mmCIF file with all atom_site columns, C-alpha atoms in Angstrom:
data_model
loop_
_atom_site.group_PDB
_atom_site.id
_atom_site.type_symbol
_atom_site.label_atom_id
_atom_site.label_alt_id
_atom_site.label_comp_id
_atom_site.label_asym_id
_atom_site.label_entity_id
_atom_site.label_seq_id
_atom_site.pdbx_PDB_ins_code
_atom_site.Cartn_x
_atom_site.Cartn_y
_atom_site.Cartn_z
_atom_site.occupancy
_atom_site.B_iso_or_equiv
_atom_site.pdbx_formal_charge
_atom_site.auth_seq_id
_atom_site.auth_comp_id
_atom_site.auth_asym_id
_atom_site.auth_atom_id
_atom_site.pdbx_PDB_model_num
ATOM 1   C CA . MET A 1 1   ? -81.879  -72.191 147.573 1.00 0.00 ? 1172 MET A CA 1
ATOM 2   C CA . SER A 1 2   ? -81.558  -74.305 150.295 1.00 0.00 ? 1173 SER A CA 1
ATOM 3   C CA . LEU A 1 3   ? -84.626  -76.582 151.066 1.00 0.00 ? 1174 LEU A CA 1
ATOM 4   C CA . VAL A 1 4   ? -85.991  -75.736 153.930 1.00 0.00 ? 1175 VAL A CA 1
ATOM 5   C CA . GLY A 1 5   ? -88.401  -78.142 156.383 1.00 0.00 ? 1176 GLY A CA 1
ATOM 6   C CA . PHE A 1 6   ? -92.093  -77.956 156.336 1.00 0.00 ? 1177 PHE A CA 1
ATOM 7   C CA . ARG A 1 7   ? -91.871  -77.765 160.341 1.00 0.00 ? 1178 ARG A CA 1
ATOM 8   C CA . GLU A 1 8   ? -89.390  -75.077 160.555 1.00 0.00 ? 1179 GLU A CA 1
ATOM 9   C CA . ALA A 1 9   ? -90.924  -72.805 158.175 1.00 0.00 ? 1180 ALA A CA 1
ATOM 10  C CA . TRP A 1 10  ? -94.609  -73.002 159.579 1.00 0.00 ? 1181 TRP A CA 1
ATOM 11  C CA . GLU A 1 11  ? -92.836  -72.196 162.885 1.00 0.00 ? 1182 GLU A CA 1
ATOM 12  C CA . LEU A 1 12  ? -91.343  -69.306 161.242 1.00 0.00 ? 1183 LEU A CA 1
ATOM 13  C CA . GLN A 1 13  ? -94.548  -68.333 159.632 1.00 0.00 ? 1184 GLN A CA 1
ATOM 14  C CA . ARG A 1 14  ? -96.344  -68.352 163.126 1.00 0.00 ? 1185 ARG A CA 1
ATOM 15  C CA . GLU A 1 15  ? -93.565  -66.017 164.384 1.00 0.00 ? 1186 GLU A CA 1
ATOM 16  C CA . ILE A 1 16  ? -93.703  -63.484 161.700 1.00 0.00 ? 1187 ILE A CA 1
ATOM 17  C CA . HIS A 1 17  ? -97.727  -63.511 161.815 1.00 0.00 ? 1188 HIS A CA 1
ATOM 18  C CA . ASP A 1 18  ? -97.701  -62.524 165.484 1.00 0.00 ? 1189 ASP A CA 1
ATOM 19  C CA . ASP A 1 19  ? -95.231  -60.011 164.825 1.00 0.00 ? 1190 ASP A CA 1
ATOM 20  C CA . VAL A 1 20  ? -97.224  -58.551 161.690 1.00 0.00 ? 1191 VAL A CA 1
ATOM 21  C CA . ALA A 1 21  ? -100.299 -58.955 163.542 1.00 0.00 ? 1192 ALA A CA 1
ATOM 22  C CA . THR A 1 22  ? -99.091  -56.594 166.665 1.00 0.00 ? 1193 THR A CA 1
ATOM 23  C CA . GLY A 1 23  ? -97.342  -54.021 164.622 1.00 0.00 ? 1194 GLY A CA 1
ATOM 24  C CA . ARG A 1 24  ? -93.561  -55.396 165.248 1.00 0.00 ? 1195 ARG A CA 1
ATOM 25  C CA . ARG A 1 25  ? -92.740  -56.022 161.655 1.00 0.00 ? 1196 ARG A CA 1
ATOM 26  C CA . PRO A 1 26  ? -94.083  -55.036 158.217 1.00 0.00 ? 1197 PRO A CA 1
ATOM 27  C CA . ASP A 1 27  ? -95.963  -57.311 155.596 1.00 0.00 ? 1198 ASP A CA 1
ATOM 28  C CA . THR A 1 28  ? -93.549  -60.117 155.163 1.00 0.00 ? 1199 THR A CA 1
ATOM 29  C CA . VAL A 1 29  ? -93.106  -62.668 151.984 1.00 0.00 ? 1200 VAL A CA 1
ATOM 30  C CA . LEU A 1 30  ? -91.355  -65.988 152.468 1.00 0.00 ? 1201 LEU A CA 1
ATOM 31  C CA . LEU A 1 31  ? -89.995  -67.531 149.127 1.00 0.00 ? 1202 LEU A CA 1
ATOM 32  C CA . LEU A 1 32  ? -88.487  -70.771 149.782 1.00 0.00 ? 1203 LEU A CA 1
ATOM 33  C CA . GLU A 1 33  ? -88.228  -74.633 148.593 1.00 0.00 ? 1204 GLU A CA 1
ATOM 34  C CA . HIS A 1 34  ? -89.260  -77.022 150.897 1.00 0.00 ? 1205 HIS A CA 1
ATOM 35  C CA . ALA A 1 35  ? -87.804  -80.633 151.763 1.00 0.00 ? 1206 ALA A CA 1
ATOM 36  C CA . SER A 1 36  ? -90.020  -83.499 150.282 1.00 0.00 ? 1207 SER A CA 1
ATOM 37  C CA . VAL A 1 37  ? -93.352  -83.617 152.717 1.00 0.00 ? 1208 VAL A CA 1
ATOM 38  C CA . TYR A 1 38  ? -97.267  -83.932 152.253 1.00 0.00 ? 1209 TYR A CA 1
ATOM 39  C CA . THR A 1 39  ? -99.317  -81.437 154.051 1.00 0.00 ? 1210 THR A CA 1
ATOM 40  C CA . ALA A 1 40  ? -103.204 -81.799 154.825 1.00 0.00 ? 1211 ALA A CA 1
ATOM 41  C CA . GLY A 1 41  ? -105.393 -78.837 154.789 1.00 0.00 ? 1212 GLY A CA 1
ATOM 42  C CA . ARG A 1 42  ? -108.632 -79.152 157.071 1.00 0.00 ? 1213 ARG A CA 1
ATOM 43  C CA . ARG A 1 43  ? -110.686 -80.605 154.211 1.00 0.00 ? 1214 ARG A CA 1
ATOM 44  C CA . THR A 1 44  ? -108.141 -83.471 153.460 1.00 0.00 ? 1215 THR A CA 1
ATOM 45  C CA . ALA A 1 45  ? -110.198 -86.737 152.972 1.00 0.00 ? 1216 ALA A CA 1
ATOM 46  C CA . ARG A 1 46  ? -109.106 -90.147 154.140 1.00 0.00 ? 1217 ARG A CA 1
ATOM 47  C CA . SER A 1 47  ? -108.895 -90.991 150.472 1.00 0.00 ? 1218 SER A CA 1
ATOM 48  C CA . ASP A 1 48  ? -106.779 -88.002 149.713 1.00 0.00 ? 1219 ASP A CA 1
ATOM 49  C CA . ARG A 1 49  ? -104.088 -89.833 151.646 1.00 0.00 ? 1220 ARG A CA 1
ATOM 50  C CA . PRO A 1 50  ? -100.606 -91.420 150.337 1.00 0.00 ? 1221 PRO A CA 1
ATOM 51  C CA . THR A 1 51  ? -101.060 -95.075 149.417 1.00 0.00 ? 1222 THR A CA 1
ATOM 52  C CA . ASP A 1 52  ? -97.579  -95.757 150.498 1.00 0.00 ? 1223 ASP A CA 1
ATOM 53  C CA . GLY A 1 53  ? -97.288  -94.967 154.121 1.00 0.00 ? 1224 GLY A CA 1
ATOM 54  C CA . SER A 1 54  ? -95.747  -91.483 153.741 1.00 0.00 ? 1225 SER A CA 1
ATOM 55  C CA . ASP A 1 55  ? -95.856  -88.833 156.703 1.00 0.00 ? 1226 ASP A CA 1
ATOM 56  C CA . VAL A 1 56  ? -98.377  -86.434 156.225 1.00 0.00 ? 1227 VAL A CA 1
ATOM 57  C CA . VAL A 1 57  ? -98.140  -83.189 158.201 1.00 0.00 ? 1228 VAL A CA 1
ATOM 58  C CA . GLU A 1 58  ? -101.952 -81.674 159.360 1.00 0.00 ? 1229 GLU A CA 1
ATOM 59  C CA . VAL A 1 59  ? -102.055 -77.920 158.733 1.00 0.00 ? 1230 VAL A CA 1
ATOM 60  C CA . ASP A 1 60  ? -104.279 -75.202 159.622 1.00 0.00 ? 1231 ASP A CA 1
ATOM 61  C CA . ARG A 1 61  ? -104.634 -74.064 155.991 1.00 0.00 ? 1232 ARG A CA 1
ATOM 62  C CA . GLY A 1 62  ? -107.937 -74.363 153.752 1.00 0.00 ? 1233 GLY A CA 1
ATOM 63  C CA . GLY A 1 63  ? -107.660 -76.912 151.115 1.00 0.00 ? 1234 GLY A CA 1
ATOM 64  C CA . ARG A 1 64  ? -106.713 -80.646 150.903 1.00 0.00 ? 1235 ARG A CA 1
ATOM 65  C CA . LEU A 1 65  ? -103.908 -82.726 150.545 1.00 0.00 ? 1236 LEU A CA 1
ATOM 66  C CA . THR A 1 66  ? -100.419 -81.530 148.654 1.00 0.00 ? 1237 THR A CA 1
ATOM 67  C CA . TRP A 1 67  ? -97.235  -82.101 148.334 1.00 0.00 ? 1238 TRP A CA 1
ATOM 68  C CA . HIS A 1 68  ? -94.437  -79.679 148.690 1.00 0.00 ? 1239 HIS A CA 1
ATOM 69  C CA . GLY A 1 69  ? -90.726  -80.576 147.400 1.00 0.00 ? 1240 GLY A CA 1
ATOM 70  C CA . PRO A 1 70  ? -87.415  -79.774 145.534 1.00 0.00 ? 1241 PRO A CA 1
ATOM 71  C CA . GLY A 1 71  ? -88.363  -77.923 142.329 1.00 0.00 ? 1242 GLY A CA 1
ATOM 72  C CA . GLN A 1 72  ? -91.092  -76.101 143.591 1.00 0.00 ? 1243 GLN A CA 1
ATOM 73  C CA . LEU A 1 73  ? -91.255  -72.630 144.664 1.00 0.00 ? 1244 LEU A CA 1
ATOM 74  C CA . VAL A 1 74  ? -93.457  -72.108 147.836 1.00 0.00 ? 1245 VAL A CA 1
ATOM 75  C CA . VAL A 1 75  ? -94.683  -68.680 148.245 1.00 0.00 ? 1246 VAL A CA 1
ATOM 76  C CA . TYR A 1 76  ? -95.822  -67.556 151.907 1.00 0.00 ? 1247 TYR A CA 1
ATOM 77  C CA . PRO A 1 77  ? -97.355  -63.766 152.296 1.00 0.00 ? 1248 PRO A CA 1
ATOM 78  C CA . VAL A 1 78  ? -97.940  -62.739 155.853 1.00 0.00 ? 1249 VAL A CA 1
ATOM 79  C CA . VAL A 1 79  ? -99.464  -59.412 155.199 1.00 0.00 ? 1250 VAL A CA 1
ATOM 80  C CA . ARG A 1 80  ? -102.651 -57.628 156.792 1.00 0.00 ? 1251 ARG A CA 1
ATOM 81  C CA . LEU A 1 81  ? -105.528 -57.666 154.456 1.00 0.00 ? 1252 LEU A CA 1
ATOM 82  C CA . ALA A 1 82  ? -107.509 -54.403 154.004 1.00 0.00 ? 1253 ALA A CA 1
ATOM 83  C CA . ASP A 1 83  ? -110.733 -54.254 156.131 1.00 0.00 ? 1254 ASP A CA 1
ATOM 84  C CA . PRO A 1 84  ? -113.455 -55.733 155.496 1.00 0.00 ? 1255 PRO A CA 1
ATOM 85  C CA . VAL A 1 85  ? -111.112 -58.970 154.668 1.00 0.00 ? 1256 VAL A CA 1
ATOM 86  C CA . ASP A 1 86  ? -111.850 -60.533 151.428 1.00 0.00 ? 1257 ASP A CA 1
ATOM 87  C CA . VAL A 1 87  ? -110.167 -63.993 151.325 1.00 0.00 ? 1258 VAL A CA 1
ATOM 88  C CA . VAL A 1 88  ? -111.447 -64.696 147.978 1.00 0.00 ? 1259 VAL A CA 1
ATOM 89  C CA . ALA A 1 89  ? -109.793 -61.682 146.308 1.00 0.00 ? 1260 ALA A CA 1
ATOM 90  C CA . TYR A 1 90  ? -106.774 -62.374 148.120 1.00 0.00 ? 1261 TYR A CA 1
ATOM 91  C CA . VAL A 1 91  ? -106.622 -65.876 146.652 1.00 0.00 ? 1262 VAL A CA 1
ATOM 92  C CA . ARG A 1 92  ? -107.530 -64.594 143.053 1.00 0.00 ? 1263 ARG A CA 1
ATOM 93  C CA . ALA A 1 93  ? -104.312 -62.048 143.600 1.00 0.00 ? 1264 ALA A CA 1
ATOM 94  C CA . LEU A 1 94  ? -102.030 -65.146 144.321 1.00 0.00 ? 1265 LEU A CA 1
ATOM 95  C CA . GLU A 1 95  ? -103.436 -67.155 141.413 1.00 0.00 ? 1266 GLU A CA 1
ATOM 96  C CA . GLN A 1 96  ? -102.931 -63.922 139.082 1.00 0.00 ? 1267 GLN A CA 1
ATOM 97  C CA . THR A 1 97  ? -99.234  -63.618 140.171 1.00 0.00 ? 1268 THR A CA 1
ATOM 98  C CA . VAL A 1 98  ? -98.883  -67.305 139.218 1.00 0.00 ? 1269 VAL A CA 1
ATOM 99  C CA . ILE A 1 99  ? -100.819 -66.448 135.725 1.00 0.00 ? 1270 ILE A CA 1
ATOM 100 C CA . ASP A 1 100 ? -98.539  -63.238 135.387 1.00 0.00 ? 1271 ASP A CA 1
ATOM 101 C CA . LEU A 1 101 ? -95.442  -65.345 135.930 1.00 0.00 ? 1272 LEU A CA 1
ATOM 102 C CA . ALA A 1 102 ? -96.185  -68.621 133.785 1.00 0.00 ? 1273 ALA A CA 1
ATOM 103 C CA . ALA A 1 103 ? -96.491  -65.889 130.783 1.00 0.00 ? 1274 ALA A CA 1
ATOM 104 C CA . GLU A 1 104 ? -93.118  -65.211 130.763 1.00 0.00 ? 1275 GLU A CA 1
ATOM 105 C CA . TRP A 1 105 ? -92.515  -68.660 129.762 1.00 0.00 ? 1276 TRP A CA 1
ATOM 106 C CA . GLY A 1 106 ? -95.153  -68.435 126.950 1.00 0.00 ? 1277 GLY A CA 1
ATOM 107 C CA . VAL A 1 107 ? -97.418  -71.052 129.367 1.00 0.00 ? 1278 VAL A CA 1
ATOM 108 C CA . ARG A 1 108 ? -101.500 -69.895 129.625 1.00 0.00 ? 1279 ARG A CA 1
ATOM 109 C CA . GLY A 1 109 ? -102.100 -70.423 133.156 1.00 0.00 ? 1280 GLY A CA 1
ATOM 110 C CA . VAL A 1 110 ? -105.942 -70.033 133.937 1.00 0.00 ? 1281 VAL A CA 1
ATOM 111 C CA . ARG A 1 111 ? -108.455 -70.479 136.713 1.00 0.00 ? 1282 ARG A CA 1
ATOM 112 C CA . VAL A 1 112 ? -110.979 -73.142 136.629 1.00 0.00 ? 1283 VAL A CA 1
ATOM 113 C CA . PRO A 1 113 ? -114.428 -72.813 137.891 1.00 0.00 ? 1284 PRO A CA 1
ATOM 114 C CA . GLY A 1 114 ? -115.043 -74.269 141.081 1.00 0.00 ? 1285 GLY A CA 1
ATOM 115 C CA . ARG A 1 115 ? -111.106 -75.136 141.636 1.00 0.00 ? 1286 ARG A CA 1
ATOM 116 C CA . SER A 1 116 ? -108.968 -73.171 143.543 1.00 0.00 ? 1287 SER A CA 1
ATOM 117 C CA . GLY A 1 117 ? -104.972 -72.694 142.120 1.00 0.00 ? 1288 GLY A CA 1
ATOM 118 C CA . VAL A 1 118 ? -103.732 -71.876 138.451 1.00 0.00 ? 1289 VAL A CA 1
ATOM 119 C CA . TRP A 1 119 ? -104.169 -74.613 135.657 1.00 0.00 ? 1290 TRP A CA 1
ATOM 120 C CA . VAL A 1 120 ? -103.515 -75.570 132.310 1.00 0.00 ? 1291 VAL A CA 1
ATOM 121 C CA . THR A 1 121 ? -106.255 -76.826 130.569 1.00 0.00 ? 1292 THR A CA 1
ATOM 122 C CA . GLY A 1 122 ? -106.383 -79.671 128.269 1.00 0.00 ? 1293 GLY A CA 1
ATOM 123 C CA . ASP A 1 123 ? -107.292 -83.708 128.057 1.00 0.00 ? 1294 ASP A CA 1
ATOM 124 C CA . PRO A 1 124 ? -106.875 -83.853 131.353 1.00 0.00 ? 1295 PRO A CA 1
ATOM 125 C CA . ASP A 1 125 ? -106.606 -80.101 132.717 1.00 0.00 ? 1296 ASP A CA 1
ATOM 126 C CA . ARG A 1 126 ? -103.103 -80.151 134.921 1.00 0.00 ? 1297 ARG A CA 1
ATOM 127 C CA . LYS A 1 127 ? -102.590 -78.205 137.824 1.00 0.00 ? 1298 LYS A CA 1
ATOM 128 C CA . LEU A 1 128 ? -99.654  -75.970 138.118 1.00 0.00 ? 1299 LEU A CA 1
ATOM 129 C CA . ALA A 1 129 ? -100.011 -74.327 141.349 1.00 0.00 ? 1300 ALA A CA 1
ATOM 130 C CA . ALA A 1 130 ? -101.387 -74.892 144.179 1.00 0.00 ? 1301 ALA A CA 1
ATOM 131 C CA . VAL A 1 131 ? -103.215 -72.373 146.939 1.00 0.00 ? 1302 VAL A CA 1
ATOM 132 C CA . GLY A 1 132 ? -103.946 -73.094 150.365 1.00 0.00 ? 1303 GLY A CA 1
ATOM 133 C CA . VAL A 1 133 ? -104.184 -70.098 152.776 1.00 0.00 ? 1304 VAL A CA 1
ATOM 134 C CA . ARG A 1 134 ? -105.422 -69.032 156.537 1.00 0.00 ? 1305 ARG A CA 1
ATOM 135 C CA . VAL A 1 135 ? -106.157 -65.688 157.638 1.00 0.00 ? 1306 VAL A CA 1
ATOM 136 C CA . ALA A 1 136 ? -106.136 -64.696 161.496 1.00 0.00 ? 1307 ALA A CA 1
ATOM 137 C CA . ARG A 1 137 ? -106.451 -61.351 163.181 1.00 0.00 ? 1308 ARG A CA 1
ATOM 138 C CA . GLY A 1 138 ? -106.702 -59.968 159.695 1.00 0.00 ? 1309 GLY A CA 1
ATOM 139 C CA . VAL A 1 139 ? -103.099 -61.229 158.618 1.00 0.00 ? 1310 VAL A CA 1
ATOM 140 C CA . THR A 1 140 ? -102.503 -64.074 156.149 1.00 0.00 ? 1311 THR A CA 1
ATOM 141 C CA . MET A 1 141 ? -100.549 -67.540 156.365 1.00 0.00 ? 1312 MET A CA 1
ATOM 142 C CA . HIS A 1 142 ? -99.785  -70.204 154.059 1.00 0.00 ? 1313 HIS A CA 1
ATOM 143 C CA . GLY A 1 143 ? -99.722  -69.284 150.400 1.00 0.00 ? 1314 GLY A CA 1
ATOM 144 C CA . VAL A 1 144 ? -98.933  -70.505 146.982 1.00 0.00 ? 1315 VAL A CA 1
ATOM 145 C CA . ALA A 1 145 ? -96.819  -73.536 145.571 1.00 0.00 ? 1316 ALA A CA 1
ATOM 146 C CA . VAL A 1 146 ? -95.782  -73.417 141.723 1.00 0.00 ? 1317 VAL A CA 1
ATOM 147 C CA . ASN A 1 147 ? -94.382  -76.736 140.295 1.00 0.00 ? 1318 ASN A CA 1
ATOM 148 C CA . ALA A 1 148 ? -91.340  -74.815 138.463 1.00 0.00 ? 1319 ALA A CA 1
ATOM 149 C CA . ASP A 1 149 ? -89.044  -78.065 137.682 1.00 0.00 ? 1320 ASP A CA 1
ATOM 150 C CA . ALA A 1 150 ? -90.003  -80.637 140.404 1.00 0.00 ? 1321 ALA A CA 1
ATOM 151 C CA . ASP A 1 151 ? -90.582  -84.346 139.806 1.00 0.00 ? 1322 ASP A CA 1
ATOM 152 C CA . LEU A 1 152 ? -94.011  -85.103 139.711 1.00 0.00 ? 1323 LEU A CA 1
ATOM 153 C CA . ALA A 1 153 ? -93.786  -88.280 140.826 1.00 0.00 ? 1324 ALA A CA 1
ATOM 154 C CA . PRO A 1 154 ? -94.672  -87.998 144.673 1.00 0.00 ? 1325 PRO A CA 1
ATOM 155 C CA . PHE A 1 155 ? -98.161  -86.511 143.424 1.00 0.00 ? 1326 PHE A CA 1
ATOM 156 C CA . ALA A 1 156 ? -98.988  -90.028 142.050 1.00 0.00 ? 1327 ALA A CA 1
ATOM 157 C CA . THR A 1 157 ? -99.394  -91.730 145.949 1.00 0.00 ? 1328 THR A CA 1
ATOM 158 C CA . ILE A 1 158 ? -102.371 -89.087 146.621 1.00 0.00 ? 1329 ILE A CA 1
ATOM 159 C CA . VAL A 1 159 ? -105.394 -87.347 145.780 1.00 0.00 ? 1330 VAL A CA 1
ATOM 160 C CA . PRO A 1 160 ? -103.594 -84.058 144.986 1.00 0.00 ? 1331 PRO A CA 1
ATOM 161 C CA . CYS A 1 161 ? -106.126 -81.294 146.261 1.00 0.00 ? 1332 CYS A CA 1
ATOM 162 C CA . GLY A 1 162 ? -109.010 -83.943 146.607 1.00 0.00 ? 1333 GLY A CA 1
ATOM 163 C CA . ILE A 1 163 ? -109.579 -83.998 142.813 1.00 0.00 ? 1334 ILE A CA 1
ATOM 164 C CA . THR A 1 164 ? -109.550 -87.250 140.928 1.00 0.00 ? 1335 THR A CA 1
ATOM 165 C CA . ASP A 1 165 ? -109.996 -86.316 137.136 1.00 0.00 ? 1336 ASP A CA 1
ATOM 166 C CA . ALA A 1 166 ? -107.179 -84.208 136.625 1.00 0.00 ? 1337 ALA A CA 1
ATOM 167 C CA . GLY A 1 167 ? -103.499 -84.138 136.899 1.00 0.00 ? 1338 GLY A CA 1
ATOM 168 C CA . VAL A 1 168 ? -100.331 -82.021 137.718 1.00 0.00 ? 1339 VAL A CA 1
ATOM 169 C CA . THR A 1 169 ? -97.909  -80.348 136.039 1.00 0.00 ? 1340 THR A CA 1
ATOM 170 C CA . SER A 1 170 ? -94.898  -77.894 135.861 1.00 0.00 ? 1341 SER A CA 1
ATOM 171 C CA . LEU A 1 171 ? -93.475  -74.730 134.156 1.00 0.00 ? 1342 LEU A CA 1
ATOM 172 C CA . THR A 1 172 ? -90.549  -76.813 132.980 1.00 0.00 ? 1343 THR A CA 1
ATOM 173 C CA . ARG A 1 173 ? -93.082  -79.636 131.147 1.00 0.00 ? 1344 ARG A CA 1
ATOM 174 C CA . GLU A 1 174 ? -95.123  -77.157 129.929 1.00 0.00 ? 1345 GLU A CA 1
ATOM 175 C CA . ALA A 1 175 ? -92.591  -74.455 128.599 1.00 0.00 ? 1346 ALA A CA 1
ATOM 176 C CA . GLY A 1 176 ? -90.289  -77.440 127.112 1.00 0.00 ? 1347 GLY A CA 1
ATOM 177 C CA . ARG A 1 177 ? -87.435  -76.022 128.592 1.00 0.00 ? 1348 ARG A CA 1
ATOM 178 C CA . ARG A 1 178 ? -86.200  -75.723 132.244 1.00 0.00 ? 1349 ARG A CA 1
ATOM 179 C CA . VAL A 1 179 ? -87.426  -73.543 134.394 1.00 0.00 ? 1350 VAL A CA 1
ATOM 180 C CA . THR A 1 180 ? -85.554  -73.279 137.981 1.00 0.00 ? 1351 THR A CA 1
ATOM 181 C CA . VAL A 1 181 ? -87.252  -72.357 141.349 1.00 0.00 ? 1352 VAL A CA 1
ATOM 182 C CA . LEU A 1 182 ? -84.844  -69.358 141.236 1.00 0.00 ? 1353 LEU A CA 1
ATOM 183 C CA . ASP A 1 183 ? -86.154  -68.311 138.341 1.00 0.00 ? 1354 ASP A CA 1
ATOM 184 C CA . VAL A 1 184 ? -89.876  -68.606 139.407 1.00 0.00 ? 1355 VAL A CA 1
ATOM 185 C CA . ALA A 1 185 ? -88.459  -66.780 142.874 1.00 0.00 ? 1356 ALA A CA 1
ATOM 186 C CA . ASP A 1 186 ? -87.339  -63.736 140.786 1.00 0.00 ? 1357 ASP A CA 1
ATOM 187 C CA . SER A 1 187 ? -90.645  -63.556 138.426 1.00 0.00 ? 1358 SER A CA 1
ATOM 188 C CA . THR A 1 188 ? -93.077  -63.891 141.610 1.00 0.00 ? 1359 THR A CA 1
ATOM 189 C CA . ALA A 1 189 ? -90.812  -61.320 143.401 1.00 0.00 ? 1360 ALA A CA 1
ATOM 190 C CA . HIS A 1 190 ? -91.636  -58.631 140.337 1.00 0.00 ? 1361 HIS A CA 1
ATOM 191 C CA . HIS A 1 191 ? -95.547  -59.698 140.030 1.00 0.00 ? 1362 HIS A CA 1
ATOM 192 C CA . LEU A 1 192 ? -96.672  -60.242 143.354 1.00 0.00 ? 1363 LEU A CA 1
ATOM 193 C CA . PRO A 1 193 ? -96.735  -56.647 145.020 1.00 0.00 ? 1364 PRO A CA 1
ATOM 194 C CA . ALA A 1 194 ? -99.098  -55.478 141.982 1.00 0.00 ? 1365 ALA A CA 1
ATOM 195 C CA . ALA A 1 195 ? -101.412 -58.503 142.342 1.00 0.00 ? 1366 ALA A CA 1
ATOM 196 C CA . LEU A 1 196 ? -101.732 -58.079 145.899 1.00 0.00 ? 1367 LEU A CA 1
ATOM 197 C CA . ALA A 1 197 ? -101.722 -54.283 146.413 1.00 0.00 ? 1368 ALA A CA 1
ATOM 198 C CA . PRO A 1 198 ? -105.653 -53.962 146.150 1.00 0.00 ? 1369 PRO A CA 1
ATOM 199 C CA . CYS A 1 199 ? -105.967 -56.469 148.642 1.00 0.00 ? 1370 CYS A CA 1
ATOM 200 C CA . LEU A 1 200 ? -103.291 -54.933 151.772 1.00 0.00 ? 1371 LEU A CA 1
ATOM 201 C CA . ALA A 1 201 ? -104.262 -52.497 154.518 1.00 0.00 ? 1372 ALA A CA 1
ATOM 202 C CA . THR A 1 202 ? -101.132 -50.718 153.381 1.00 0.00 ? 1373 THR A CA 1
ATOM 203 C CA . PRO A 1 203 ? -100.760 -51.256 149.630 1.00 0.00 ? 1374 PRO A CA 1
ATOM 204 C CA . PRO A 1 204 ? -97.154  -50.393 148.118 1.00 0.00 ? 1375 PRO A CA 1
ATOM 205 C CA . ASP A 1 205 ? -98.093  -47.136 146.887 1.00 0.00 ? 1376 ASP A CA 1
ATOM 206 C CA . ASP A 1 206 ? -98.984  -46.035 150.289 1.00 0.00 ? 1377 ASP A CA 1
ATOM 207 C CA . GLY A 1 207 ? -96.027  -47.509 152.202 1.00 0.00 ? 1378 GLY A CA 1
ATOM 208 C CA . PRO A 1 208 ? -93.435  -50.128 152.155 1.00 0.00 ? 1379 PRO A CA 1
ATOM 209 C CA . ALA A 1 209 ? -94.223  -53.186 149.417 1.00 0.00 ? 1380 ALA A CA 1
ATOM 210 C CA . PRO A 1 210 ? -93.855  -56.355 151.438 1.00 0.00 ? 1381 PRO A CA 1
ATOM 211 C CA . ALA A 1 211 ? -90.551  -57.570 152.191 1.00 0.00 ? 1382 ALA A CA 1
ATOM 212 C CA . ALA A 1 212 ? -89.717  -60.541 150.140 1.00 0.00 ? 1383 ALA A CA 1
ATOM 213 C CA . VAL A 1 213 ? -87.514  -63.022 152.241 1.00 0.00 ? 1384 VAL A CA 1
ATOM 214 C CA . VAL A 1 214 ? -85.451  -66.091 150.822 1.00 0.00 ? 1385 VAL A CA 1
ATOM 215 C CA . VAL A 1 215 ? -84.831  -68.288 153.515 1.00 0.00 ? 1386 VAL A CA 1
ATOM 216 C CA . PRO A 1 216 ? -81.664  -69.776 153.016 1.00 0.00 ? 1387 PRO A CA 1
ATOM 217 C CA . SER A 1 217 ? -81.975  -72.895 155.494 1.00 0.00 ? 1388 SER A CA 1
ATOM 218 C CA . ALA A 1 218 ? -84.176  -74.428 157.874 1.00 0.00 ? 1389 ALA A CA 1
ATOM 219 C CA . VAL A 1 219 ? -83.271  -72.122 160.662 1.00 0.00 ? 1390 VAL A CA 1
ATOM 220 C CA . PRO A 1 220 ? -82.799  -68.650 158.890 1.00 0.00 ? 1391 PRO A CA 1
ATOM 221 C CA . ALA A 1 221 ? -80.943  -65.725 160.304 1.00 0.00 ? 1392 ALA A CA 1
ATOM 222 C CA . ARG A 1 222 ? -83.229  -63.235 161.749 1.00 0.00 ? 1393 ARG A CA 1
#
């Protein structure tokens, strides 16, 4: 899986979002691995930002600051939600996907009250996957980022998701063996449709499941 620039992937998401919202394209899920980048959601505080002067991309999702980069699978579902739209249920479905896939490697991922994402509890709690979404015209953008075998050092220069009393972890670290991005992509493709089905305007049982698209380069073939 080639590294994909964040801005290129964001532009692709916007194109797909417009197509899904207007009915020109079915629900689509992008699975990819970004080149290293910090992204800041709408609630990012000044104190969250990198201490080393690194570039930060301002984005239109919820949440605060996070890092994307090699060794992390990013999942961008661009799907139409059932009416009335329930964003909380949608976020819970993304979290459930990660909880289910983590269990395949013997890692117990959990939700922590008051905090989005998927966590491994302990002293301190450690964030395994970050969630940040946007819904416009009933169709989703952005999604969930799962640390497979990422180098976690870039998180040390920021306050990830604005949380100061917890750490960040990866499936590789928690499982005690290497879990690659491709491993996680395969598992996500297996677990995501069932988790999303109750949230979708057209669930898989009534129509085509979301099309999983692995983006091979910064400018993927369309």
